[in-house]
CSV table of C-alpha atoms in Angstrom, one decimal:
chain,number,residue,atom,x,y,z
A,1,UNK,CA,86.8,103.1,108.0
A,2,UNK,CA,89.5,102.4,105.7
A,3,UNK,CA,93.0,102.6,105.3
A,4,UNK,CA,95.8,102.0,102.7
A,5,UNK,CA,99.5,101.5,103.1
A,6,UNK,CA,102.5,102.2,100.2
A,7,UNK,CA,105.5,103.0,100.5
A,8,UNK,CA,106.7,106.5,100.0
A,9,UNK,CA,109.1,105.7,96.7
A,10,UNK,CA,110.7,103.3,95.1
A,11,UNK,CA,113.9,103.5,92.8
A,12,UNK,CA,114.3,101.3,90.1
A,13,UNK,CA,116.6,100.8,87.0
A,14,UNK,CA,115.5,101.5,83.3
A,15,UNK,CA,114.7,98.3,82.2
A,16,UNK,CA,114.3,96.3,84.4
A,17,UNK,CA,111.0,95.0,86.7
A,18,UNK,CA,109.1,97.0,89.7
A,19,UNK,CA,106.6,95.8,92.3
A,20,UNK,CA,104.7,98.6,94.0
A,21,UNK,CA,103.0,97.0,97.1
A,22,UNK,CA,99.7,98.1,98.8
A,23,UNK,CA,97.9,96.7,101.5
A,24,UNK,CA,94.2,97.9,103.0
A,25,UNK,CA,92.1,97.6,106.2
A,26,UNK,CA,88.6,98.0,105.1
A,27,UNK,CA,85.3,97.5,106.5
A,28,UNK,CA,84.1,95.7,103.6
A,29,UNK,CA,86.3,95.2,100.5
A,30,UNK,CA,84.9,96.2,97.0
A,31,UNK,CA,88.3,95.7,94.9
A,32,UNK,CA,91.2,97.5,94.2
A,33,UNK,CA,91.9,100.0,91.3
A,34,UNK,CA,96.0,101.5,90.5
A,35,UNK,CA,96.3,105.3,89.4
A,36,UNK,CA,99.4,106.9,87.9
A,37,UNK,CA,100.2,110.2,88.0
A,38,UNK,CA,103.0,112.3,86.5
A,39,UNK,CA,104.0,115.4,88.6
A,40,UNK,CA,102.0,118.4,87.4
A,41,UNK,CA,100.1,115.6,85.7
A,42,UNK,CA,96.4,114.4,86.6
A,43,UNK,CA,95.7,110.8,87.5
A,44,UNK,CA,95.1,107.7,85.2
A,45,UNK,CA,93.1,105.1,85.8
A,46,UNK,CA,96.2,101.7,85.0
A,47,UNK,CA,93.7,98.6,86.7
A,48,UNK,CA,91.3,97.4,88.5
A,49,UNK,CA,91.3,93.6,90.6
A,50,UNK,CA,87.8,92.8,91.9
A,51,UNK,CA,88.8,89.4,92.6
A,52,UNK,CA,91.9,87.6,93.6
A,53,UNK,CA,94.7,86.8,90.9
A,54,UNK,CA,96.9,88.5,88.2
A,55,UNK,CA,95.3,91.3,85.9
A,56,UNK,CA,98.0,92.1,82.7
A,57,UNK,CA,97.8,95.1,80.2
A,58,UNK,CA,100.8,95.2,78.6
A,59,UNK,CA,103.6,95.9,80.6
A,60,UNK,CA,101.5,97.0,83.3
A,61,UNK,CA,99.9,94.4,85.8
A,62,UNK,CA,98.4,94.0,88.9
A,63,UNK,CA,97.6,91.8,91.5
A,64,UNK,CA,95.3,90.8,94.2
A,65,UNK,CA,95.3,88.5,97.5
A,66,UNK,CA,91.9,89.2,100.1
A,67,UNK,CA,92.8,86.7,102.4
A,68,UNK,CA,95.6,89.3,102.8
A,69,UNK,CA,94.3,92.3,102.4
A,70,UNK,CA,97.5,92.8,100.0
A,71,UNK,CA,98.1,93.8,96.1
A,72,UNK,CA,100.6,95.5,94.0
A,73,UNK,CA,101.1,96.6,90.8
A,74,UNK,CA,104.1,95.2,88.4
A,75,UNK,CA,105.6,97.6,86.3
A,76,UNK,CA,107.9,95.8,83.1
A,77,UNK,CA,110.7,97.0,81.0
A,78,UNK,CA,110.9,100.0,82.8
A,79,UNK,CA,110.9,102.7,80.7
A,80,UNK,CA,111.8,106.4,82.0
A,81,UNK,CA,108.3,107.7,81.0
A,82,UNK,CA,107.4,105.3,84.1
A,83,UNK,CA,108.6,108.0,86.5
A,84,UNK,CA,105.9,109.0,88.1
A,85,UNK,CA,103.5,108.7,91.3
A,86,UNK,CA,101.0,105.4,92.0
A,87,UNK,CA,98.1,105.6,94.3
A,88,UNK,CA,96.0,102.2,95.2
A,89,UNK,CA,92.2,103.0,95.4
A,90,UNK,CA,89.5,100.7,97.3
A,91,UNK,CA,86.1,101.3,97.6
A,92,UNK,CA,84.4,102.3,101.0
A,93,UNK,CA,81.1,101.0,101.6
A,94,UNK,CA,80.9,103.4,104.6
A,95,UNK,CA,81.1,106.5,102.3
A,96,UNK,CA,78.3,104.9,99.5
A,97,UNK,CA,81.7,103.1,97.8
A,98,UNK,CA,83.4,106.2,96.7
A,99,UNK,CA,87.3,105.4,96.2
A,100,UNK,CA,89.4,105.9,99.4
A,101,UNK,CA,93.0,106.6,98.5
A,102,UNK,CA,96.3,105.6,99.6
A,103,UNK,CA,99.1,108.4,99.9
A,104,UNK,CA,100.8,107.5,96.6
A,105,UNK,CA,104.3,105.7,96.0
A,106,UNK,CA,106.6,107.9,93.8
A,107,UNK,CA,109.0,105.7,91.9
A,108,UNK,CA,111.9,107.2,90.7
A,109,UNK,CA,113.7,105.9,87.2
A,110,UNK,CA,117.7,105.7,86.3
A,111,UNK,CA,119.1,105.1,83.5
B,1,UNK,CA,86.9,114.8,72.6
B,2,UNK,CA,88.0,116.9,75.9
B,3,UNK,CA,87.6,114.6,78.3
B,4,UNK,CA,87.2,116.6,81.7
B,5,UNK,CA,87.9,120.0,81.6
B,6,UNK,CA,88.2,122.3,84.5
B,7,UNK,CA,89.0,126.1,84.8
B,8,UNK,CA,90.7,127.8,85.9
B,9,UNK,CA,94.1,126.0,86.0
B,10,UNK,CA,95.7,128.5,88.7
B,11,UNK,CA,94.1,131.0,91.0
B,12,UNK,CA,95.5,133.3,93.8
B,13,UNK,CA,93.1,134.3,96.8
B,14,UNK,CA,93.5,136.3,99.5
B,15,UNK,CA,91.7,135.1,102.5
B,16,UNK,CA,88.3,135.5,102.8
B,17,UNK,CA,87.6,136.0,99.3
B,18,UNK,CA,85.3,133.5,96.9
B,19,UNK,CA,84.9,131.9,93.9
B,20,UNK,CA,84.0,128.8,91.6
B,21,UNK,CA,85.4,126.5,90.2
B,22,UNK,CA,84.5,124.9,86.8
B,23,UNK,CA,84.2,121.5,85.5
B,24,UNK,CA,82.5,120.1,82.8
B,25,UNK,CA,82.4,116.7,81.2
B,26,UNK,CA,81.8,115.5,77.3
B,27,UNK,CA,81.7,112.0,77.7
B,28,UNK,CA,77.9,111.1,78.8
B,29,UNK,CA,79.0,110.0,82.4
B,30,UNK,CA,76.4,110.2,85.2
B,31,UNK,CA,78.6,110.8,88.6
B,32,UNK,CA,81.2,113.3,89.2
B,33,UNK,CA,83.3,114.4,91.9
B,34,UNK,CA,85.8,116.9,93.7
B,35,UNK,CA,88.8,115.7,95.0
B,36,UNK,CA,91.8,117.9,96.4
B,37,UNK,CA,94.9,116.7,96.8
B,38,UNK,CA,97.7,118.1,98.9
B,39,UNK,CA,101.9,117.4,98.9
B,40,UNK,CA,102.4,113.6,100.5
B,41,UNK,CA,99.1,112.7,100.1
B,42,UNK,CA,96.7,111.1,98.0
B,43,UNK,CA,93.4,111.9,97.1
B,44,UNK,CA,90.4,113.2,99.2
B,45,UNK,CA,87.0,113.2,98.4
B,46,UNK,CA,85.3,116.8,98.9
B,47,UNK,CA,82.0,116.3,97.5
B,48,UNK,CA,80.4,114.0,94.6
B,49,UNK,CA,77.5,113.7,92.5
B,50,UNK,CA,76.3,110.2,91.8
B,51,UNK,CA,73.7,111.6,89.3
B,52,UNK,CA,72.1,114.7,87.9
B,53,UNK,CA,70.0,116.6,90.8
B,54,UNK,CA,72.1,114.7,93.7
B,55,UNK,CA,75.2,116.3,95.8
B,56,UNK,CA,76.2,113.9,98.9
B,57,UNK,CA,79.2,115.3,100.9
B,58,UNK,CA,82.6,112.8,100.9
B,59,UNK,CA,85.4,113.1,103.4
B,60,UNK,CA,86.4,116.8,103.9
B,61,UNK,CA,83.5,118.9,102.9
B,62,UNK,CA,83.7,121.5,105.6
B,63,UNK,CA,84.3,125.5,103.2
B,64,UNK,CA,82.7,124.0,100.0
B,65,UNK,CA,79.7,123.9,98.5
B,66,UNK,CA,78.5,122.6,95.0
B,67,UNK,CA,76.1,122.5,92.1
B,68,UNK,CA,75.3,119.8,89.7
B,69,UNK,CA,74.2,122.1,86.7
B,70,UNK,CA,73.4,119.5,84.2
B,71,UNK,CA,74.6,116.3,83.5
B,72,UNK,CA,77.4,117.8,82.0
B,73,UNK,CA,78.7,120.3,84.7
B,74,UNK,CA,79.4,120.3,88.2
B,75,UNK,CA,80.8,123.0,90.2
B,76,UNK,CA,82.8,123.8,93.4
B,77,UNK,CA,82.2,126.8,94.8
B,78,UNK,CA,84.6,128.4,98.5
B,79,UNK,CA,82.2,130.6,100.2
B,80,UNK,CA,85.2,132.8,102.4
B,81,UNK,CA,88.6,131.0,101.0
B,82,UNK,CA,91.1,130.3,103.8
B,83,UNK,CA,94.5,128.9,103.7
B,84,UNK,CA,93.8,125.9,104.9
B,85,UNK,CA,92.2,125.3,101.2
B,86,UNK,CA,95.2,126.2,99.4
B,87,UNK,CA,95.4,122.4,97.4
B,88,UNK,CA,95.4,121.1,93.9
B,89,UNK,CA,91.7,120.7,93.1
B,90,UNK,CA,90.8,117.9,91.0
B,91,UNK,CA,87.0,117.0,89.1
B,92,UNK,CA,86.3,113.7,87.7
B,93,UNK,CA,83.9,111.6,86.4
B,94,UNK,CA,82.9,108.0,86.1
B,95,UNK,CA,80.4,106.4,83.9
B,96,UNK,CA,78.1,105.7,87.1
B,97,UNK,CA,78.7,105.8,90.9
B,98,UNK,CA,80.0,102.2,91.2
B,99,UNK,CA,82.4,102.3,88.2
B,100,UNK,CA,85.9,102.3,89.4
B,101,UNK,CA,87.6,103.9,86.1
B,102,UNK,CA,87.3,107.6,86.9
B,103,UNK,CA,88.6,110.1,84.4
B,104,UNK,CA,90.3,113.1,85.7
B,105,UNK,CA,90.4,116.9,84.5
B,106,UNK,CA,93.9,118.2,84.6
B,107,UNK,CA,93.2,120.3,87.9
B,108,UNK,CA,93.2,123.9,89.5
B,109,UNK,CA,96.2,124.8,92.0
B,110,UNK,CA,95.0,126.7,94.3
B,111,UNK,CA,96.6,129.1,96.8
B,112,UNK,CA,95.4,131.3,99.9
B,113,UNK,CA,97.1,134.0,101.0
């Protein structure tokens, strides 16, 4: 089966930089997608690394190590729209590669 | 465009009884899926569709059933509610099974009394 591991929040400070770190036991590894969510709010698909390295969009980026079973997404210039919940995603070839989700990290903004 | 669009967006159930849940998608995509998703946790797969005229069950499909309509709509129906299902209920759909960008409808809080 598969598991993922986040933590449970994270405070930052408007403006400045985030990492959100999420590591996975899998079975078989079929690449990692981010999801934002604002409470009340449905999820968002933010990224998805399919192979190792750096993926950017905008402030937004997200990276990817399989030798360590280890990514995380980057947030930038925090803004206090950012406040919201993050789930990691992997694909589990033991349920015909539907998404398996971690338990979300809820990062919390101040100005 | 509406995206996903799911009704109702809040129902109250007393134990035992039924009812469906609506979803319907504009966008052309062939899979869809039911997720709920309870406080602390992430997502969980109920049941999906990878295309029209095929249900497979995902990871906690025990008190639901589904229909795939049409291409368009796909359904979630709890035979004899219990509490244990009171959840936020979540449809979505993707382009095709393997596709990782999944779009969400805004979602149906449930509750069981």
């Amino acid at each position: 089966g598969q598991s993922l591991e986040q933590p449970s929040e994270v405070t930052a400070v408007e403006g400045a930089i985030v990492q959100i770190n999420c590591t996975y036991q899998t079975s078989g590894f079929y690449g990692l997608s981010w999801y934002q969510q604002h409470d009340g709010g449905a999820p968002t698909f933010l990224s998805y690394n399919g192979l190792d390295g750096l993926e950017e969009t905008g402030r937004f980026s997200s990276f990817l190590s399989r030798s360590d079973s280890y990514g995380y997404l980057l947030l930038q210039e925090l803004q206090m729209k950012d406040s919201a919940s993050y789930f990691c995603a992997v694909r589990d070839p033991g349920s015909n590669y539907q998404l398996i989700w971690g338990a979300g990290t809820k990062l919390i903004i101040k100005p | 465009n509406a995206g996903v669009t799911q009704t109702p967006k809040f129902q109250v159930l007393k134990t035992g009884q039924s009812m469906t849940l609506q979803c319907a998608q504009d966008m052309n995509h062939n899979s869809m899926y039911w997720y709920r998703q309870d406080p602390g946790m992430g997502l969980r797969l109920i049941y999906y569709s990878a295309s029209e005229g095929t249900t497979d069950k995902g990871e906690v499909p025990n008190g639901y059933n589904v229909s795939r309509l049409n291409k368009r709509e796909f359904s979630l129906r709890l035979e004899s509610a219990a509490p244990s299902q009171t959840s936020v209920y979540f449809c979505a759909s993707s382009i095709s099974e393997g596709n990782t960008e999944a779009f969400f409808g805004q979602g149906t809080r449930l509750t069981v009394v």
